[in-house]
């Protein structure tokens, strides 16, 4: 069933409580699609990246080949933040007199830790990865960080659009300030000249900064449209048949519904196998109690169970074994 989903969608997100198996199941699903002949990109958005641990090899911010048909990468928001700040800083330098460079750099350095900066950078990278990989890959699979973080991420494109909107407005004010400074004659090279009907001042108002912000806003809006398009994007919640993961799944499901994100199924991982002795049988009975709560709260949701494996899932062969169970 997970393979059917992987065959019919373009973008899949895997989310859920910490430690339930998001990385394992998202990787197995990606591998199942690659086995079926698809080209798949597996992307970790979790700052505590664990794709590298799963495949027991370093995986960086650029795609690396895991096996035929499967590439993987771990998003690095830090790298994006630096790139973005550098772009802003050099644009500001071009607009301000050199004696203000020190102030500009101080301001830019402070905004490195501004609220939202990390998430904005992560979203921007997600948007880039989707756009850059859209034509090259049949499927892009996102392995996300534990629940709270992911739910926030899904509504963030909207919040970020509002955030960039605010910055654009502030930018307009700053542009007026720069204009005022110029009018005081501090920079005579910035005189008001007319080129093709528009004054230089007008052209400057459409400053580079504004373009950067507009470009980001456009990216966020576009990402939001992609996430909300249920024909191509779907969310899968992974959980264990235990009390807290079940409660957190119900909560995450609600949050995602409110964010207009389509949830295609719930994957109950690490289920106690039957015919494995009394202890496992008792576990199974306990699990059924929690799964009853789950199905009563989310009666419409499809469910897919995956059994607890006897060994840790590490390395291509182990993921491959799980992938075969998804076909
Ligand atoms: N079906 C399974 N059977 C046995 N072990 C499993 C199974 N699924 C996952 N595991 C093991 O459980 C541990 C956690 O799995 P995983 O890293 O995929 O979870 P996660 O939800 O991505 O965790 P985090 O929230 O920390 O990112 C790993 O050691 C993994 O090998
Ligand atoms: Mg993980």
mmCIF file of C-alpha atoms and ligand atoms in Angstrom:
data_model
loop_
_atom_site.group_PDB
_atom_site.id
_atom_site.type_symbol
_atom_site.label_atom_id
_atom_site.label_comp_id
_atom_site.label_asym_id
_atom_site.label_seq_id
_atom_site.Cartn_x
_atom_site.Cartn_y
_atom_site.Cartn_z
ATOM 1 C CA UNK A 1 0.000 0.000 0.000
ATOM 2 C CA UNK A 2 2.844 2.411 0.737
ATOM 3 C CA UNK A 3 4.288 1.496 -2.647
ATOM 4 C CA UNK A 4 0.942 2.356 -4.313
ATOM 5 C CA UNK A 5 1.145 5.736 -2.666
ATOM 6 C CA UNK A 6 4.777 6.179 -3.698
ATOM 7 C CA UNK A 7 3.773 5.281 -7.250
ATOM 8 C CA UNK A 8 0.923 7.753 -7.419
ATOM 9 C CA UNK A 9 2.349 10.860 -5.689
ATOM 10 C CA UNK A 10 5.146 13.240 -6.479
ATOM 11 C CA UNK A 11 5.958 14.410 -2.941
ATOM 12 C CA UNK A 12 5.585 12.444 0.301
ATOM 13 C CA UNK A 13 6.185 13.748 3.813
ATOM 14 C CA UNK A 14 6.768 11.359 6.726
ATOM 15 C CA UNK A 15 6.145 12.774 10.187
ATOM 16 C CA UNK A 16 5.398 11.592 13.704
ATOM 17 C CA UNK A 17 6.691 11.393 17.241
ATOM 18 C CA UNK A 18 10.392 10.994 17.974
ATOM 19 C CA UNK A 19 11.855 7.532 17.537
ATOM 20 C CA UNK A 20 8.787 5.820 15.995
ATOM 21 C CA UNK A 21 10.563 5.033 12.719
ATOM 22 C CA UNK A 22 10.087 8.038 10.392
ATOM 23 C CA UNK A 23 13.591 7.776 8.939
ATOM 24 C CA UNK A 24 13.356 3.996 8.577
ATOM 25 C CA UNK A 25 9.898 3.910 6.961
ATOM 26 C CA UNK A 26 10.466 6.913 4.687
ATOM 27 C CA UNK A 27 13.711 5.333 3.465
ATOM 28 C CA UNK A 28 12.057 1.949 2.910
ATOM 29 C CA UNK A 29 9.239 3.610 0.953
ATOM 30 C CA UNK A 30 11.724 5.550 -1.167
ATOM 31 C CA UNK A 31 13.634 2.328 -1.807
ATOM 32 C CA UNK A 32 10.483 0.414 -2.748
ATOM 33 C CA UNK A 33 9.724 3.040 -5.410
ATOM 34 C CA UNK A 34 13.310 2.879 -6.672
ATOM 35 C CA UNK A 35 13.033 -0.943 -6.846
ATOM 36 C CA UNK A 36 9.934 -0.462 -8.980
ATOM 37 C CA UNK A 37 11.985 1.547 -11.484
ATOM 38 C CA UNK A 38 11.337 5.096 -10.223
ATOM 39 C CA UNK A 39 13.893 7.829 -9.663
ATOM 40 C CA UNK A 40 13.608 8.949 -6.058
ATOM 41 C CA UNK A 41 15.151 11.706 -3.965
ATOM 42 C CA UNK A 42 15.104 11.134 -0.208
ATOM 43 C CA UNK A 43 15.504 14.329 1.834
ATOM 44 C CA UNK A 44 15.993 14.771 5.576
ATOM 45 C CA UNK A 45 14.696 18.033 7.068
ATOM 46 C CA UNK A 46 15.603 16.971 10.603
ATOM 47 C CA UNK A 47 18.455 19.080 12.005
ATOM 48 C CA UNK A 48 19.552 15.920 13.867
ATOM 49 C CA UNK A 49 19.992 14.243 10.470
ATOM 50 C CA UNK A 50 19.859 10.492 10.690
ATOM 51 C CA UNK A 51 19.772 9.314 7.090
ATOM 52 C CA UNK A 52 23.546 9.122 7.361
ATOM 53 C CA UNK A 53 23.208 6.897 10.421
ATOM 54 C CA UNK A 54 20.656 4.682 8.740
ATOM 55 C CA UNK A 55 22.751 4.126 5.616
ATOM 56 C CA UNK A 56 25.930 4.146 7.665
ATOM 57 C CA UNK A 57 27.711 6.668 5.446
ATOM 58 C CA UNK A 58 28.089 10.438 5.287
ATOM 59 C CA UNK A 59 25.261 12.228 3.445
ATOM 60 C CA UNK A 60 25.563 15.960 2.911
ATOM 61 C CA UNK A 61 23.512 18.844 1.593
ATOM 62 C CA UNK A 62 24.004 17.715 -2.025
ATOM 63 C CA UNK A 63 22.393 14.511 -3.349
ATOM 64 C CA UNK A 64 24.483 11.352 -3.016
ATOM 65 C CA UNK A 65 23.687 8.080 -4.778
ATOM 66 C CA UNK A 66 22.499 5.406 -2.313
ATOM 67 C CA UNK A 67 21.657 2.822 -4.973
ATOM 68 C CA UNK A 68 20.291 2.743 -8.518
ATOM 69 C CA UNK A 69 17.257 5.041 -8.602
ATOM 70 C CA UNK A 70 17.739 6.414 -5.078
ATOM 71 C CA UNK A 71 19.575 9.612 -4.112
ATOM 72 C CA UNK A 72 19.584 11.194 -0.652
ATOM 73 C CA UNK A 73 20.497 14.494 0.958
ATOM 74 C CA UNK A 74 20.289 16.186 4.349
ATOM 75 C CA UNK A 75 19.180 19.816 4.249
ATOM 76 C CA UNK A 76 21.536 22.242 5.886
ATOM 77 C CA UNK A 77 19.671 25.405 6.935
ATOM 78 C CA UNK A 78 22.894 26.872 8.384
ATOM 79 C CA UNK A 79 24.441 26.980 4.917
ATOM 80 C CA UNK A 80 21.335 28.687 3.508
ATOM 81 C CA UNK A 81 21.268 31.265 6.308
ATOM 82 C CA UNK A 82 24.888 32.220 5.591
ATOM 83 C CA UNK A 83 24.249 32.495 1.858
ATOM 84 C CA UNK A 84 21.147 34.589 2.398
ATOM 85 C CA UNK A 85 22.826 36.937 4.889
ATOM 86 C CA UNK A 86 25.816 37.393 2.583
ATOM 87 C CA UNK A 87 23.490 38.334 -0.266
ATOM 88 C CA UNK A 88 21.667 40.862 1.923
ATOM 89 C CA UNK A 89 24.869 42.296 3.331
ATOM 90 C CA UNK A 90 26.502 42.870 -0.061
ATOM 91 C CA UNK A 91 23.298 44.454 -1.401
ATOM 92 C CA UNK A 92 23.148 46.768 1.621
ATOM 93 C CA UNK A 93 26.789 47.738 1.125
ATOM 94 C CA UNK A 94 25.961 48.843 -2.398
ATOM 95 C CA UNK A 95 23.209 51.117 -1.105
ATOM 96 C CA UNK A 96 24.830 52.619 1.966
ATOM 97 C CA UNK A 97 27.796 54.936 2.344
ATOM 98 C CA UNK A 98 30.966 53.070 3.445
ATOM 99 C CA UNK A 99 30.962 54.667 6.903
ATOM 100 C CA UNK A 100 27.758 52.708 7.639
ATOM 101 C CA UNK A 101 29.147 49.303 6.603
ATOM 102 C CA UNK A 102 30.074 48.500 10.209
ATOM 103 C CA UNK A 103 26.494 49.132 11.352
ATOM 104 C CA UNK A 104 25.080 47.141 8.468
ATOM 105 C CA UNK A 105 27.281 44.139 9.228
ATOM 106 C CA UNK A 106 26.382 44.287 12.914
ATOM 107 C CA UNK A 107 22.688 44.295 12.058
ATOM 108 C CA UNK A 108 23.052 41.434 9.608
ATOM 109 C CA UNK A 109 25.061 39.379 12.113
ATOM 110 C CA UNK A 110 22.330 39.889 14.736
ATOM 111 C CA UNK A 111 19.618 38.697 12.388
ATOM 112 C CA UNK A 112 21.420 35.350 12.057
ATOM 113 C CA UNK A 113 19.692 34.317 15.299
ATOM 114 C CA UNK A 114 16.428 36.156 14.662
ATOM 115 C CA UNK A 115 13.235 34.168 15.306
ATOM 116 C CA UNK A 116 12.111 32.407 12.163
ATOM 117 C CA UNK A 117 15.464 32.680 10.402
ATOM 118 C CA UNK A 118 16.292 28.984 10.777
ATOM 119 C CA UNK A 119 12.859 27.832 9.708
ATOM 120 C CA UNK A 120 12.739 30.273 6.806
ATOM 121 C CA UNK A 121 16.069 28.919 5.589
ATOM 122 C CA UNK A 122 14.843 25.329 5.941
ATOM 123 C CA UNK A 123 11.674 26.099 4.004
ATOM 124 C CA UNK A 124 13.623 27.893 1.343
ATOM 125 C CA UNK A 125 15.851 24.859 0.893
ATOM 126 C CA UNK A 126 12.817 22.553 0.789
ATOM 127 C CA UNK A 127 11.278 24.757 -1.904
ATOM 128 C CA UNK A 128 14.559 24.739 -3.867
ATOM 129 C CA UNK A 129 14.966 20.977 -3.571
ATOM 130 C CA UNK A 130 11.430 20.426 -4.866
ATOM 131 C CA UNK A 131 11.826 22.847 -7.771
ATOM 132 C CA UNK A 132 15.299 21.609 -8.727
ATOM 133 C CA UNK A 133 14.354 17.941 -8.369
ATOM 134 C CA UNK A 134 10.850 18.148 -9.799
ATOM 135 C CA UNK A 135 11.765 17.172 -13.359
ATOM 136 C CA UNK A 136 14.651 14.852 -12.522
ATOM 137 C CA UNK A 137 12.858 12.700 -9.954
ATOM 138 C CA UNK A 138 9.593 10.765 -10.052
ATOM 139 C CA UNK A 139 9.206 11.080 -6.304
ATOM 140 C CA UNK A 140 10.641 13.301 -3.556
ATOM 141 C CA UNK A 141 10.369 11.850 -0.042
ATOM 142 C CA UNK A 142 10.830 14.076 3.024
ATOM 143 C CA UNK A 143 11.875 12.523 6.308
ATOM 144 C CA UNK A 144 10.907 15.183 8.843
ATOM 145 C CA UNK A 145 11.771 16.003 12.435
ATOM 146 C CA UNK A 146 9.448 14.944 15.324
ATOM 147 C CA UNK A 147 5.773 16.048 15.294
ATOM 148 C CA UNK A 148 5.602 19.574 16.686
ATOM 149 C CA UNK A 149 8.344 20.787 14.435
ATOM 150 C CA UNK A 150 6.800 19.255 11.327
ATOM 151 C CA UNK A 151 3.283 20.532 11.909
ATOM 152 C CA UNK A 152 4.719 24.008 12.273
ATOM 153 C CA UNK A 153 6.692 23.564 9.103
ATOM 154 C CA UNK A 154 3.551 22.761 7.133
ATOM 155 C CA UNK A 155 1.841 26.036 8.045
ATOM 156 C CA UNK A 156 5.062 28.016 7.923
ATOM 157 C CA UNK A 157 5.009 28.953 4.246
ATOM 158 C CA UNK A 158 1.963 31.104 5.037
ATOM 159 C CA UNK A 159 3.572 32.571 8.137
ATOM 160 C CA UNK A 160 6.758 33.186 6.230
ATOM 161 C CA UNK A 161 4.925 34.988 3.444
ATOM 162 C CA UNK A 162 3.529 37.328 6.112
ATOM 163 C CA UNK A 163 7.010 37.669 7.599
ATOM 164 C CA UNK A 164 8.643 38.579 4.301
ATOM 165 C CA UNK A 165 5.718 40.920 3.635
ATOM 166 C CA UNK A 166 6.597 42.752 6.874
ATOM 167 C CA UNK A 167 10.239 42.901 5.874
ATOM 168 C CA UNK A 168 9.335 44.255 2.455
ATOM 169 C CA UNK A 169 7.334 47.047 4.100
ATOM 170 C CA UNK A 170 10.226 47.794 6.449
ATOM 171 C CA UNK A 171 12.505 47.773 3.439
ATOM 172 C CA UNK A 172 10.352 50.379 1.734
ATOM 173 C CA UNK A 173 10.730 52.611 4.768
ATOM 174 C CA UNK A 174 14.480 52.047 4.776
ATOM 175 C CA UNK A 175 14.587 52.918 1.096
ATOM 176 C CA UNK A 176 12.895 56.212 1.877
ATOM 177 C CA UNK A 177 15.504 56.774 4.574
ATOM 178 C CA UNK A 178 18.349 56.058 2.139
ATOM 179 C CA UNK A 179 16.771 58.522 -0.261
ATOM 180 C CA UNK A 180 16.628 61.152 2.454
ATOM 181 C CA UNK A 181 20.309 60.613 3.267
ATOM 182 C CA UNK A 182 21.183 61.036 -0.378
ATOM 183 C CA UNK A 183 19.146 64.211 -0.610
ATOM 184 C CA UNK A 184 21.235 65.637 2.182
ATOM 185 C CA UNK A 185 24.049 65.424 -0.345
ATOM 186 C CA UNK A 186 26.062 62.726 1.402
ATOM 187 C CA UNK A 187 26.358 60.836 -1.815
ATOM 188 C CA UNK A 188 26.295 63.070 -4.854
ATOM 189 C CA UNK A 189 26.606 60.115 -7.238
ATOM 190 C CA UNK A 190 23.046 59.149 -6.300
ATOM 191 C CA UNK A 191 21.406 62.163 -7.867
ATOM 192 C CA UNK A 192 17.907 61.947 -9.179
ATOM 193 C CA UNK A 193 18.331 61.202 -12.889
ATOM 194 C CA UNK A 194 15.765 60.055 -15.369
ATOM 195 C CA UNK A 195 16.330 56.869 -17.330
ATOM 196 C CA UNK A 196 13.620 55.591 -19.652
ATOM 197 C CA UNK A 197 10.919 57.598 -17.915
ATOM 198 C CA UNK A 198 11.708 56.241 -14.413
ATOM 199 C CA UNK A 199 13.907 58.094 -11.988
ATOM 200 C CA UNK A 200 16.929 56.363 -10.512
ATOM 201 C CA UNK A 201 15.306 56.795 -7.110
ATOM 202 C CA UNK A 202 12.298 54.811 -8.273
ATOM 203 C CA UNK A 203 14.509 52.114 -9.661
ATOM 204 C CA UNK A 204 16.439 51.995 -6.432
ATOM 205 C CA UNK A 205 13.275 51.652 -4.443
ATOM 206 C CA UNK A 206 12.888 48.386 -6.279
ATOM 207 C CA UNK A 207 16.124 47.578 -4.568
ATOM 208 C CA UNK A 208 17.985 44.315 -4.627
ATOM 209 C CA UNK A 209 16.847 43.606 -1.065
ATOM 210 C CA UNK A 210 13.262 43.957 -2.092
ATOM 211 C CA UNK A 211 13.867 41.591 -4.966
ATOM 212 C CA UNK A 212 15.402 39.043 -2.625
ATOM 213 C CA UNK A 213 12.428 39.307 -0.281
ATOM 214 C CA UNK A 214 9.912 39.107 -3.104
ATOM 215 C CA UNK A 215 11.690 36.073 -4.482
ATOM 216 C CA UNK A 216 11.497 34.379 -1.080
ATOM 217 C CA UNK A 217 7.833 35.235 -0.685
ATOM 218 C CA UNK A 218 7.146 33.785 -4.102
ATOM 219 C CA UNK A 219 9.008 30.603 -3.142
ATOM 220 C CA UNK A 220 6.986 30.230 0.072
ATOM 221 C CA UNK A 221 3.664 30.778 -1.692
ATOM 222 C CA UNK A 222 4.592 28.280 -4.354
ATOM 223 C CA UNK A 223 5.702 25.711 -1.766
ATOM 224 C CA UNK A 224 2.424 26.142 0.090
ATOM 225 C CA UNK A 225 0.501 25.522 -3.140
ATOM 226 C CA UNK A 226 2.471 22.349 -3.764
ATOM 227 C CA UNK A 227 1.920 21.079 -0.192
ATOM 228 C CA UNK A 228 -1.813 21.780 -0.415
ATOM 229 C CA UNK A 229 -2.189 20.033 -3.780
ATOM 230 C CA UNK A 230 -3.408 16.605 -2.709
ATOM 231 C CA UNK A 231 -3.082 15.114 -6.181
ATOM 232 C CA UNK A 232 0.666 15.271 -5.933
ATOM 233 C CA UNK A 233 1.520 15.694 -2.238
ATOM 234 C CA UNK A 234 0.619 13.590 0.748
ATOM 235 C CA UNK A 235 1.557 13.241 4.386
ATOM 236 C CA UNK A 236 2.090 9.946 6.176
ATOM 237 C CA UNK A 237 2.085 9.778 9.961
ATOM 238 C CA UNK A 238 4.293 7.092 11.469
ATOM 239 C CA UNK A 239 3.581 5.889 15.012
ATOM 240 C CA UNK A 240 4.033 3.034 17.421
ATOM 241 C CA UNK A 241 1.027 1.292 18.990
ATOM 242 C CA UNK A 242 1.712 2.934 22.348
ATOM 243 C CA UNK A 243 -0.241 5.462 24.369
ATOM 244 C CA UNK A 244 1.802 8.621 23.742
ATOM 245 C CA UNK A 245 2.516 8.103 20.042
ATOM 246 C CA UNK A 246 -1.219 7.457 19.520
ATOM 247 C CA UNK A 247 -2.190 10.660 21.358
ATOM 248 C CA UNK A 248 0.427 12.649 19.480
ATOM 249 C CA UNK A 249 -0.751 11.192 16.166
ATOM 250 C CA UNK A 250 -4.319 12.340 16.824
ATOM 251 C CA UNK A 251 -3.017 15.823 17.638
ATOM 252 C CA UNK A 252 -0.731 15.968 14.594
ATOM 253 C CA UNK A 253 -3.565 14.744 12.367
ATOM 254 C CA UNK A 254 -5.764 17.634 13.583
ATOM 255 C CA UNK A 255 -3.026 20.196 13.083
ATOM 256 C CA UNK A 256 -2.330 18.980 9.562
ATOM 257 C CA UNK A 257 -6.020 18.977 8.655
ATOM 258 C CA UNK A 258 -6.250 22.566 9.842
ATOM 259 C CA UNK A 259 -3.268 23.379 7.660
ATOM 260 C CA UNK A 260 -5.091 21.795 4.677
ATOM 261 C CA UNK A 261 -2.531 19.045 4.310
ATOM 262 C CA UNK A 262 -3.866 15.764 2.985
ATOM 263 C CA UNK A 263 -2.961 12.729 5.115
ATOM 264 C CA UNK A 264 -2.949 9.538 3.126
ATOM 265 C CA UNK A 265 -2.342 6.978 5.831
ATOM 266 C CA UNK A 266 -1.047 6.067 9.240
ATOM 267 C CA UNK A 267 1.820 3.616 9.501
ATOM 268 C CA UNK A 268 1.900 1.699 12.760
ATOM 269 C CA UNK A 269 5.492 0.586 13.059
ATOM 270 C CA UNK A 270 7.200 -1.980 15.309
ATOM 271 C CA UNK A 271 4.026 -4.019 15.832
ATOM 272 C CA UNK A 272 4.443 -7.087 17.992
ATOM 273 C CA UNK A 273 4.377 -10.139 15.712
ATOM 274 C CA UNK A 274 1.871 -12.934 16.343
ATOM 275 C CA UNK A 275 3.048 -16.499 17.088
ATOM 276 C CA UNK A 276 6.132 -15.206 18.907
ATOM 277 C CA UNK A 277 5.407 -16.412 22.386
ATOM 278 C CA UNK A 278 3.368 -15.262 25.369
ATOM 279 C CA UNK A 279 5.216 -12.023 25.974
ATOM 280 C CA UNK A 280 4.639 -10.793 22.421
ATOM 281 C CA UNK A 281 1.034 -11.957 22.589
ATOM 282 C CA UNK A 282 0.487 -9.804 25.681
ATOM 283 C CA UNK A 283 2.129 -6.886 23.898
ATOM 284 C CA UNK A 284 -0.198 -7.399 20.919
ATOM 285 C CA UNK A 285 -3.248 -7.262 23.165
ATOM 286 C CA UNK A 286 -1.975 -4.062 24.781
ATOM 287 C CA UNK A 287 -1.319 -2.573 21.326
ATOM 288 C CA UNK A 288 -4.873 -3.354 20.230
ATOM 289 C CA UNK A 289 -6.170 -1.222 23.127
ATOM 290 C CA UNK A 290 -4.205 1.794 21.893
ATOM 291 C CA UNK A 291 -5.097 1.146 18.260
ATOM 292 C CA UNK A 292 -8.785 1.113 19.237
ATOM 293 C CA UNK A 293 -8.345 4.667 20.584
ATOM 294 C CA UNK A 294 -6.652 5.561 17.309
ATOM 295 C CA UNK A 295 -9.382 4.180 15.076
ATOM 296 C CA UNK A 296 -12.129 5.742 17.209
ATOM 297 C CA UNK A 297 -10.507 9.163 16.940
ATOM 298 C CA UNK A 298 -9.509 8.863 13.273
ATOM 299 C CA UNK A 299 -12.060 6.432 11.805
ATOM 300 C CA UNK A 300 -11.481 7.549 8.230
ATOM 301 C CA UNK A 301 -7.729 7.041 8.217
ATOM 302 C CA UNK A 302 -6.197 4.097 6.431
ATOM 303 C CA UNK A 303 -3.739 2.124 8.493
ATOM 304 C CA UNK A 304 -0.743 0.063 7.556
ATOM 305 C CA UNK A 305 1.090 -2.097 10.101
ATOM 306 C CA UNK A 306 4.783 -2.958 10.011
ATOM 307 C CA UNK A 307 6.200 -5.597 12.315
ATOM 308 C CA UNK A 308 9.013 -5.214 14.738
ATOM 309 C CA UNK A 309 12.146 -6.614 13.096
ATOM 310 C CA UNK A 310 14.440 -8.892 15.068
ATOM 311 C CA UNK A 311 17.445 -6.667 14.323
ATOM 312 C CA UNK A 312 18.264 -2.973 14.033
ATOM 313 C CA UNK A 313 17.480 -1.498 10.653
ATOM 314 C CA UNK A 314 20.887 -0.252 9.486
ATOM 315 C CA UNK A 315 22.352 -0.361 5.996
ATOM 316 C CA UNK A 316 20.930 -0.851 2.521
ATOM 317 C CA UNK A 317 20.226 -4.590 2.921
ATOM 318 C CA UNK A 318 18.173 -4.077 6.102
ATOM 319 C CA UNK A 319 16.154 -1.208 4.569
ATOM 320 C CA UNK A 320 15.690 -3.350 1.461
ATOM 321 C CA UNK A 321 14.151 -6.110 3.607
ATOM 322 C CA UNK A 322 11.592 -3.644 4.970
ATOM 323 C CA UNK A 323 11.020 -2.177 1.501
ATOM 324 C CA UNK A 324 9.986 -5.626 0.224
ATOM 325 C CA UNK A 325 7.261 -5.688 2.879
ATOM 326 C CA UNK A 326 5.780 -2.490 1.445
ATOM 327 C CA UNK A 327 5.324 -3.898 -2.061
HETATM 328 N N1 LIG B 1 10.110 -2.106 12.258
HETATM 329 C C1 LIG B 1 11.202 -1.939 13.013
HETATM 330 N N2 LIG B 1 11.730 -3.002 13.672
HETATM 331 C C2 LIG B 1 12.814 -2.869 14.444
HETATM 332 N N3 LIG B 1 13.461 -1.731 14.655
HETATM 333 C C3 LIG B 1 12.988 -0.626 14.035
HETATM 334 C C4 LIG B 1 11.837 -0.670 13.176
HETATM 335 N N4 LIG B 1 11.617 0.577 12.709
HETATM 336 C C5 LIG B 1 12.580 1.372 13.233
HETATM 337 N N5 LIG B 1 13.397 0.650 14.028
HETATM 338 C C6 LIG B 1 14.527 1.153 14.839
HETATM 339 O O1 LIG B 1 14.048 2.145 15.720
HETATM 340 C C7 LIG B 1 14.980 3.196 15.875
HETATM 341 C C8 LIG B 1 14.334 4.534 15.516
HETATM 342 O O2 LIG B 1 13.991 4.516 14.146
HETATM 343 P P1 LIG B 1 14.091 5.839 13.250
HETATM 344 O O3 LIG B 1 15.417 6.455 13.407
HETATM 345 O O4 LIG B 1 13.634 5.457 11.896
HETATM 346 O O5 LIG B 1 12.974 6.724 13.974
HETATM 347 P P2 LIG B 1 12.649 8.268 13.765
HETATM 348 O O6 LIG B 1 11.188 8.403 13.965
HETATM 349 O O7 LIG B 1 13.213 8.732 12.479
HETATM 350 O O8 LIG B 1 13.451 8.907 14.970
HETATM 351 P P3 LIG B 1 13.747 10.492 15.207
HETATM 352 O O9 LIG B 1 12.471 11.064 15.704
HETATM 353 O O10 LIG B 1 14.838 10.454 16.224
HETATM 354 O O11 LIG B 1 14.174 11.036 13.889
HETATM 355 C C9 LIG B 1 16.155 2.835 14.982
HETATM 356 O O12 LIG B 1 17.142 2.258 15.757
HETATM 357 C C10 LIG B 1 15.581 1.833 13.989
HETATM 358 O O13 LIG B 1 16.551 0.923 13.530
HETATM 359 MG MG1 LIG B 2 14.562 10.338 12.057
#
